[in-house]
Short mmCIF file of C-alpha atoms in Angstrom, two decimals:
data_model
loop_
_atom_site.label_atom_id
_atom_site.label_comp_id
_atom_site.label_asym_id
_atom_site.label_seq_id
_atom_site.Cartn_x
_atom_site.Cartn_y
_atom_site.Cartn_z
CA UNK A 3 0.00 0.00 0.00
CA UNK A 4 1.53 3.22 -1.29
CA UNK A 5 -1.29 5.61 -0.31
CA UNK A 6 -5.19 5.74 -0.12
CA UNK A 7 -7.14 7.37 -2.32
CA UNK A 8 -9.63 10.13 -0.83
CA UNK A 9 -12.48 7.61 -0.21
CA UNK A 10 -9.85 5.42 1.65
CA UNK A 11 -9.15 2.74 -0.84
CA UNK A 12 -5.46 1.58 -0.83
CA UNK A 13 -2.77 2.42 -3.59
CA UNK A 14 -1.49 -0.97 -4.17
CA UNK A 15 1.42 -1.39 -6.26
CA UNK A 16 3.45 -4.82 -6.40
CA UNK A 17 7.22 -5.21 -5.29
CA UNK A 18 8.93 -9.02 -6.08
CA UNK A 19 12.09 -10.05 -4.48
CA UNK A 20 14.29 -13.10 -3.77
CA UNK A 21 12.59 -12.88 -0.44
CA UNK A 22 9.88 -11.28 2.18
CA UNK A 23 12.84 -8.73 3.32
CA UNK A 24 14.21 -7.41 -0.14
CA UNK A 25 10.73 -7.13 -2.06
CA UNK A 26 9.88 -4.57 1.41
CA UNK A 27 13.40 -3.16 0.92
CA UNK A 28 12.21 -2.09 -2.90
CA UNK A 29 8.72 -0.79 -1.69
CA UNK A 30 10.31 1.38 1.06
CA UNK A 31 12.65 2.70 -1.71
CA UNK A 32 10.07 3.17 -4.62
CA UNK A 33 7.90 5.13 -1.67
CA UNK A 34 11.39 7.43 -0.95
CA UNK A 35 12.12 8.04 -4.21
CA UNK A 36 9.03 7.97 -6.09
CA UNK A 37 5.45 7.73 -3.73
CA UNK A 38 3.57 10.58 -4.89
CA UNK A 39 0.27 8.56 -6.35
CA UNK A 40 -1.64 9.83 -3.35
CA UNK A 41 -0.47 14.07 -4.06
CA UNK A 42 -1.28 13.02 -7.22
CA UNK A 43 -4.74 11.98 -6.30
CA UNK A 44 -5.11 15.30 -4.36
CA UNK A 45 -3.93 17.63 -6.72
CA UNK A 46 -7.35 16.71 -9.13
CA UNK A 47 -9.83 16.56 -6.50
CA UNK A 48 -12.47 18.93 -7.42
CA UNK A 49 -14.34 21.29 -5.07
CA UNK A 50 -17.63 19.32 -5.47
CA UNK A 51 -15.93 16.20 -4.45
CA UNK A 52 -14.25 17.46 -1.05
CA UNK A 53 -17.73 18.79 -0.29
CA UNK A 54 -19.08 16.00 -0.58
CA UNK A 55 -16.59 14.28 1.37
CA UNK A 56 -16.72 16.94 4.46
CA UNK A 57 -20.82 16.58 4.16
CA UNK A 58 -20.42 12.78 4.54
CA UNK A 59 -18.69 13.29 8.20
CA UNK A 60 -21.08 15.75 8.73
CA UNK A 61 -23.77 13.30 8.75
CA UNK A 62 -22.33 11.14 11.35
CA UNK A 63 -22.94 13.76 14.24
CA UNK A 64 -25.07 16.72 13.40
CA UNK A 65 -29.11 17.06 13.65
CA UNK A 66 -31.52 16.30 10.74
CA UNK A 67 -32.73 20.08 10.37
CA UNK A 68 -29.14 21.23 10.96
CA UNK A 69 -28.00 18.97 8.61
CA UNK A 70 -30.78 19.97 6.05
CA UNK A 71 -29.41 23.36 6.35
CA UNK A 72 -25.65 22.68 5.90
CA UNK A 73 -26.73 20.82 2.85
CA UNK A 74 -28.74 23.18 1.31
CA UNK A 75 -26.14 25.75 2.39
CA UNK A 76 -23.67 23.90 0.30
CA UNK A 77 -25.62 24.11 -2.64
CA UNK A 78 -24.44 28.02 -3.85
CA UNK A 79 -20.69 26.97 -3.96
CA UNK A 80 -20.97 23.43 -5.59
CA UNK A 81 -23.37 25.39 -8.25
CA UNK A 82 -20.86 28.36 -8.61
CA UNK A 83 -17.46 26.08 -8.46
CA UNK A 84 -18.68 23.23 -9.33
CA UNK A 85 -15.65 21.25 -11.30
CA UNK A 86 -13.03 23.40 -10.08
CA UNK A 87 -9.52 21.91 -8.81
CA UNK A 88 -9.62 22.62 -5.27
CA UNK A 89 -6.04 23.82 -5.73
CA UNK A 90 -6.98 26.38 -8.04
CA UNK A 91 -9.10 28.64 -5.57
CA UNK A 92 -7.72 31.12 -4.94
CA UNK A 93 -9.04 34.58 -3.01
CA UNK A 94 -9.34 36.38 -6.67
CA UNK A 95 -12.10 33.50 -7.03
CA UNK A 96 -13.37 33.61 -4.10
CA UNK A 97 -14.31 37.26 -4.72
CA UNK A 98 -16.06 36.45 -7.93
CA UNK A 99 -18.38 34.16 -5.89
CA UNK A 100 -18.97 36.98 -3.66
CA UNK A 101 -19.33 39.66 -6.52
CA UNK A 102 -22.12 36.93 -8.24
CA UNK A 103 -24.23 37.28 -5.34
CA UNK A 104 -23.61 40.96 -3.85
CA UNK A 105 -26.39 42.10 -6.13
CA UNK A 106 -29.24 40.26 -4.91
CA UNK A 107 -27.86 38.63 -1.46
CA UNK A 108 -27.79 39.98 1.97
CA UNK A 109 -24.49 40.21 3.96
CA UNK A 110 -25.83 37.37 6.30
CA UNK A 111 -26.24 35.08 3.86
CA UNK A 112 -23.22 35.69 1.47
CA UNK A 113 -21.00 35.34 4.77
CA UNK A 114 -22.92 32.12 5.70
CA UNK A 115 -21.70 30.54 2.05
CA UNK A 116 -18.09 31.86 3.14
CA UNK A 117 -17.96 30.30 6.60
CA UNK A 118 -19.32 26.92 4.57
CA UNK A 119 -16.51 27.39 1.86
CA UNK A 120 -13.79 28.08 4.81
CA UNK A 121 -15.16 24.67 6.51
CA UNK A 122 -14.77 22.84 3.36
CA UNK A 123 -11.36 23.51 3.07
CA UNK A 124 -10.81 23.57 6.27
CA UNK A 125 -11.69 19.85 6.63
CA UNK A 126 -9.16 19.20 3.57
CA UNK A 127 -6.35 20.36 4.93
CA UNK A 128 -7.07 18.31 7.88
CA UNK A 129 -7.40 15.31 5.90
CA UNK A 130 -3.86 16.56 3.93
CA UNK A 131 -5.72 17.29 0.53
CA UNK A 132 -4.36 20.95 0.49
CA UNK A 133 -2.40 22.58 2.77
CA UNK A 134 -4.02 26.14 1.84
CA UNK A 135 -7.61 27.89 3.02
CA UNK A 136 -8.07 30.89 0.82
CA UNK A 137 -11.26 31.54 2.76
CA UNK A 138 -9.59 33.63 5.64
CA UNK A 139 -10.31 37.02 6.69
CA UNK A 140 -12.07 37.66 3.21
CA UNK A 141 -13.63 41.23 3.48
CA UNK A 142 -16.20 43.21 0.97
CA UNK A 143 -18.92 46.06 1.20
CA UNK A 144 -22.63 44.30 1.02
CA UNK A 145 -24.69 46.12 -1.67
CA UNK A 146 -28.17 45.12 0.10
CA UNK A 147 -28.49 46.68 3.42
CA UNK A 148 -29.21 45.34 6.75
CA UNK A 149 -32.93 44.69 7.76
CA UNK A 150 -33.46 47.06 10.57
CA UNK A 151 -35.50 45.55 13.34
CA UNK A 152 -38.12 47.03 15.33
CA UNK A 153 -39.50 46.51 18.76
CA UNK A 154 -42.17 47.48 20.71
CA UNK A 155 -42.28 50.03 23.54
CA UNK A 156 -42.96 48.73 27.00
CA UNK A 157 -46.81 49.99 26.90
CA UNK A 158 -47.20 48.70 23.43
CA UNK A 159 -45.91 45.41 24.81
CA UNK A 160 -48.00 45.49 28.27
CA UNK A 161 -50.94 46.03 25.25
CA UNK A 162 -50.69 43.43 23.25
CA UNK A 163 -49.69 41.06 25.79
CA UNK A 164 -52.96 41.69 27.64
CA UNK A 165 -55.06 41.43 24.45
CA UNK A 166 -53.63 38.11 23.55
CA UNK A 167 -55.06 37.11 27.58
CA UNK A 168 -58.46 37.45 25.85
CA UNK A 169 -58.34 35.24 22.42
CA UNK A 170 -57.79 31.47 22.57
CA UNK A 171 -55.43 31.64 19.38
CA UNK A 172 -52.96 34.35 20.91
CA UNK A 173 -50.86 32.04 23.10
CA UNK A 174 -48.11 31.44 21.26
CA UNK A 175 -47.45 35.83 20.27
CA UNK A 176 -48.62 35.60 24.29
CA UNK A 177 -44.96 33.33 25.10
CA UNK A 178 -43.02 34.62 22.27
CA UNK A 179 -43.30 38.49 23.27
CA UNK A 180 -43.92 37.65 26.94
CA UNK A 181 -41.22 35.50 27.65
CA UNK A 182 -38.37 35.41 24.63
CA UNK A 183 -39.08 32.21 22.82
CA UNK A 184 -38.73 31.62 19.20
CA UNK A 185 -41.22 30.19 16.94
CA UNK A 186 -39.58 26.66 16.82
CA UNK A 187 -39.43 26.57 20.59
CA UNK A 188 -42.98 27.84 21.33
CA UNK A 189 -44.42 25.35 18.58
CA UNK A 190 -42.52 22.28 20.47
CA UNK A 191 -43.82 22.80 23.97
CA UNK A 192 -45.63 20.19 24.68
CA UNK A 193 -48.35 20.03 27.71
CA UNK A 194 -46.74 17.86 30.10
CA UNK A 195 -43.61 20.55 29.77
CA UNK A 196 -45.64 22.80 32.06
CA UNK A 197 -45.23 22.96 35.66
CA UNK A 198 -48.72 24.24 36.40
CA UNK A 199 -47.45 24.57 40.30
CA UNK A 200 -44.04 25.73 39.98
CA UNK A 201 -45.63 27.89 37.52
CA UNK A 202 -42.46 27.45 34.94
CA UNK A 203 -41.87 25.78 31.38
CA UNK A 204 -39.44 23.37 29.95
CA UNK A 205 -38.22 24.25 26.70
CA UNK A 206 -37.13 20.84 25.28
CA UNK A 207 -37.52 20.67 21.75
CA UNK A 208 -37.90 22.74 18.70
CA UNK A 209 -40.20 22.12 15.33
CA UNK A 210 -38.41 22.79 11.83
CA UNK A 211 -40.37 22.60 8.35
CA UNK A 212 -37.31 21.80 5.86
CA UNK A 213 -38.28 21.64 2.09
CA UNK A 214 -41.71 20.85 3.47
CA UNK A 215 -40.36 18.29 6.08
CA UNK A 216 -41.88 18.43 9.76
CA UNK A 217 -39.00 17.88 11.88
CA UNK A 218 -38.59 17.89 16.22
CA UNK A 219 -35.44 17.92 17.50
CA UNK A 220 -33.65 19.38 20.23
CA UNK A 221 -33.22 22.78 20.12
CA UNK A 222 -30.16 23.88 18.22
CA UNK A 223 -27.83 23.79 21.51
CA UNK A 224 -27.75 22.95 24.84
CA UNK A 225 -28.20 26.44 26.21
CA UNK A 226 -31.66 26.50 24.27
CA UNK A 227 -32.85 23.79 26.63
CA UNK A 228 -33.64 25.49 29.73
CA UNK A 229 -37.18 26.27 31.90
CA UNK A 230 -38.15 29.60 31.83
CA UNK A 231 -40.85 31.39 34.65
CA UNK A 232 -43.76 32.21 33.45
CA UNK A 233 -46.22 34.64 35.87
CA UNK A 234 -49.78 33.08 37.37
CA UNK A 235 -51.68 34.82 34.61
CA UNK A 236 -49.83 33.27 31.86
CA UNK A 237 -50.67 29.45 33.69
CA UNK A 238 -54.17 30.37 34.57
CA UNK A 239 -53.80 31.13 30.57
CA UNK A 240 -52.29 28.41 29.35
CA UNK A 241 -54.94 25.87 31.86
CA UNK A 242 -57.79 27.98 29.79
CA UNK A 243 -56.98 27.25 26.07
CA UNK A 244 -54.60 24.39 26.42
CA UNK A 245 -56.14 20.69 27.68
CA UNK A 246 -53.70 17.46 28.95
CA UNK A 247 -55.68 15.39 26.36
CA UNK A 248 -53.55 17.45 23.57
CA UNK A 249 -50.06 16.93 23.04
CA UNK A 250 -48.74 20.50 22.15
CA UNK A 251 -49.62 23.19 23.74
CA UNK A 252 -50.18 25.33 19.80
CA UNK A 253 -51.57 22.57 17.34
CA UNK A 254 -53.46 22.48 14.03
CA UNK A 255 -55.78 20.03 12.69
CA UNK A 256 -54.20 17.28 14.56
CA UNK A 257 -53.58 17.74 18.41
CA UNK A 258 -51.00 15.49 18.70
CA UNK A 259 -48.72 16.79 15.79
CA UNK A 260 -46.88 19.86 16.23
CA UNK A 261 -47.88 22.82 14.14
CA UNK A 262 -46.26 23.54 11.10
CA UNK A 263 -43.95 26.91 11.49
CA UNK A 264 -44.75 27.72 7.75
CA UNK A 265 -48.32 27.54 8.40
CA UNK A 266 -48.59 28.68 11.57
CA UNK A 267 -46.90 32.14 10.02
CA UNK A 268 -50.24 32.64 7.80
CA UNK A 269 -52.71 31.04 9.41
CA UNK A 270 -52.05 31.71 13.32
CA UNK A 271 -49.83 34.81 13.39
CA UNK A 272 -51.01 36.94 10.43
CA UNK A 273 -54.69 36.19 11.52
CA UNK A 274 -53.97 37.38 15.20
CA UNK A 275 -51.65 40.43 14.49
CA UNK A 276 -54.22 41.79 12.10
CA UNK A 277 -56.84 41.45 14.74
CA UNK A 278 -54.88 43.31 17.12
CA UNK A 279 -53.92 45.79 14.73
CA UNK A 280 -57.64 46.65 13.63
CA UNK A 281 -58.24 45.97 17.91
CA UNK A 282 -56.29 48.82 18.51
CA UNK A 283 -57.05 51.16 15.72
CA UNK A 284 -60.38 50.99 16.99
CA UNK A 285 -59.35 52.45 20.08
CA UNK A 286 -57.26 54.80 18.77
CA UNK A 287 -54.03 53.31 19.42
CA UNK A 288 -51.43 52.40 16.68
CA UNK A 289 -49.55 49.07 17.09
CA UNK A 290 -47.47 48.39 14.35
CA UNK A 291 -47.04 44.43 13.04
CA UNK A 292 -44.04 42.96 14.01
CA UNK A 293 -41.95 40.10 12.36
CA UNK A 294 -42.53 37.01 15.09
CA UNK A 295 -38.63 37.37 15.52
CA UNK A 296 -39.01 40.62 17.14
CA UNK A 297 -40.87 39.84 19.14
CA UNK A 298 -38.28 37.96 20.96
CA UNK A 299 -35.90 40.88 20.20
CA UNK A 300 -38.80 42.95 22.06
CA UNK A 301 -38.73 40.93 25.53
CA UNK A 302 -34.63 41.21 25.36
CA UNK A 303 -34.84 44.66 24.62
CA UNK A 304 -37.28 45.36 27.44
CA UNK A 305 -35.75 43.77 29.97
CA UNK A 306 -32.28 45.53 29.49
CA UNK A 307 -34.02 48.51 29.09
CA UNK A 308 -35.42 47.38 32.91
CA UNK A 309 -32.25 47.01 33.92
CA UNK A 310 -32.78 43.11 34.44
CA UNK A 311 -29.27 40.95 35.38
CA UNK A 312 -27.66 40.48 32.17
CA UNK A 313 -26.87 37.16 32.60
CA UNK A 314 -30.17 36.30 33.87
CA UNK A 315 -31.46 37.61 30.34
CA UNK A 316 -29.05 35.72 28.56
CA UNK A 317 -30.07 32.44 30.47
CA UNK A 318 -33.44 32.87 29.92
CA UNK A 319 -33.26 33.37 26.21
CA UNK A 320 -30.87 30.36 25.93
CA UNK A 321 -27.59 31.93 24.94
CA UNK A 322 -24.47 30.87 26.35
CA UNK A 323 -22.96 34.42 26.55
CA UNK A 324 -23.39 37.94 26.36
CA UNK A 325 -22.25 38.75 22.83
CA UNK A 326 -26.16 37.93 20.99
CA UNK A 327 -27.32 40.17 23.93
CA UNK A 328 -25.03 42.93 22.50
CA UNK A 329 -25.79 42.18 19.22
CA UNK A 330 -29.87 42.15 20.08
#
């Protein structure tokens, strides 16, 4: 064996000698002087090949959705590079895969394809296919700007919060503005995740529609999985509209299935916000309709704003440090 080729299937090549001793004494020689097959191997390895390589260990230890992600993630720089030598990227084209998306791609995402490239090639040079990564500290001026996020004010808040007391279908805005939780957590709690007499919740699981796959899983770390507190109103809420019978605490058509996020978006959230909306306009009052996400921006913003432990926040959001609270 005089080297492996990238799928790990032996170079053989045959040495003969007058014995055991002197046909090894030839191989060690031939592999001195001339055991480059493997390099050889490496140096036409195209990008789409080590990607698929890197998402093959992938599989072995990340989540379905997560995995679902990285794949479809992947997809941008197979489709741009596609038969490229992996030893011909360089920065220069690196920067024409940024410059084919800076027209119609936000910053996020166009980094996102850049951390996936830097994996990529970060995973070949620990497997010795290069011994470059031309991915680092690659820098350029996004064209589409940042989506600015809004929040409400504390009375707007207090408002809507106590409207969504009154409607059977406003539970899930009710934990989502009232208590930080995003839409894949709120959709996964599950009844028998509610301490009605502690008067907290365990946030255990999350719900993921993929390409129009249903998916609960854990939630994306293991700072996500926490119990929050919830106040006496928001049990004596949740023991109105919610029954043990059920399975989730937000369901659709089936009470033992967890709602669909994508549906939920149209059917549950845009039907309650414009309620409230019109609610409000009726008395007078404008309340503006949020993107569910800010609404868990809103309870973060409120509660530095209240000058709540900072740490405390970031526990009960389910980050592991300070720096998405900065961010937020």
């Amino acid at each position: 064996t005089i080297g492996h080729q990238l799928d790990g299937t032996p170079i053989r090549k045959s040495f003969y000698g007058k014995s055991k001793r002197e046909a090894k004494q030839k191989a060690d020689d031939w592999i001195i002087q001339n055991g480059k097959d493997a390099k050889e191997v490496k140096k036409y390895i195209t990008y789409s090949e080590v990607t698929e390589l890197y998402l093959n260990e992938r599989r072995h230890y990340l989540r379905v959705n997560s995995m679902q992600r990285t794949e479809s993630l992947s997809k941008k720089s197979v489709e741009f590079f596609g038969n490229d030598k992996l030893a011909s990227i360089t920065r220069p084209r690196l920067f024409d895969f940024v410059d084919s998306m800076i027209d119609d791609y936000s910053e996020i995402y166009i980094k996102s394809n850049l951390n996936f490239i830097h994996a990529v090639f970060k995973y070949a040079i620990e497997n010795g296919i290069t011994q470059t990564n031309p991915c680092t500290n690659i820098k350029f001026k996004p064209k589409i700007e940042k989506k600015e996020r809004h929040v409400y004010s504390q009375e707007q808040a207090d408002a809507l919060l106590e409207y969504s007391l009154i409607r059977p279908d406003g539970l899930s805005v009710h934990l989502m503005l009232g208590y930080g939780t995003t839409i894949s957590e709120t959709l996964g709690i599950q009844y028998n995740d509610v301490d009605f007499e502690a008067g907290t919740i365990a946030i255990e699981r999350g719900v993921t529609n993929t390409k129009g796959v249903i998916t609960v899983d854990d939630p994306k770390n293991k700072h996500r999985k926490r119990k929050i507190a919830v106040s006496r109103s928001t049990i004596d809420y949740i023991g109105r509209v919610a029954s043990p019978e059920y399975k989730y605490l937000i369901h659709g058509d089936d009470p033992l299935q967890p709602y669909d996020p994508k549906r939920w978006r149209w059917q549950v959230y845009k039907k309650f916000m414009t309620a409230a909306e019109n609610h409000f306009l009726d008395l007078g009052q404008d309340l503006p309709v949020l993107d569910p996400h800010e609404l868990r921006h809103t309870r973060a913003t409120l509660w530095v704003e209240n000058d709540c432990n900072l740490f405390a926040i970031a526990e009960e959001m389910g980050w592991s440090d300070l720096e998405m609270l900065r961010k937020v």
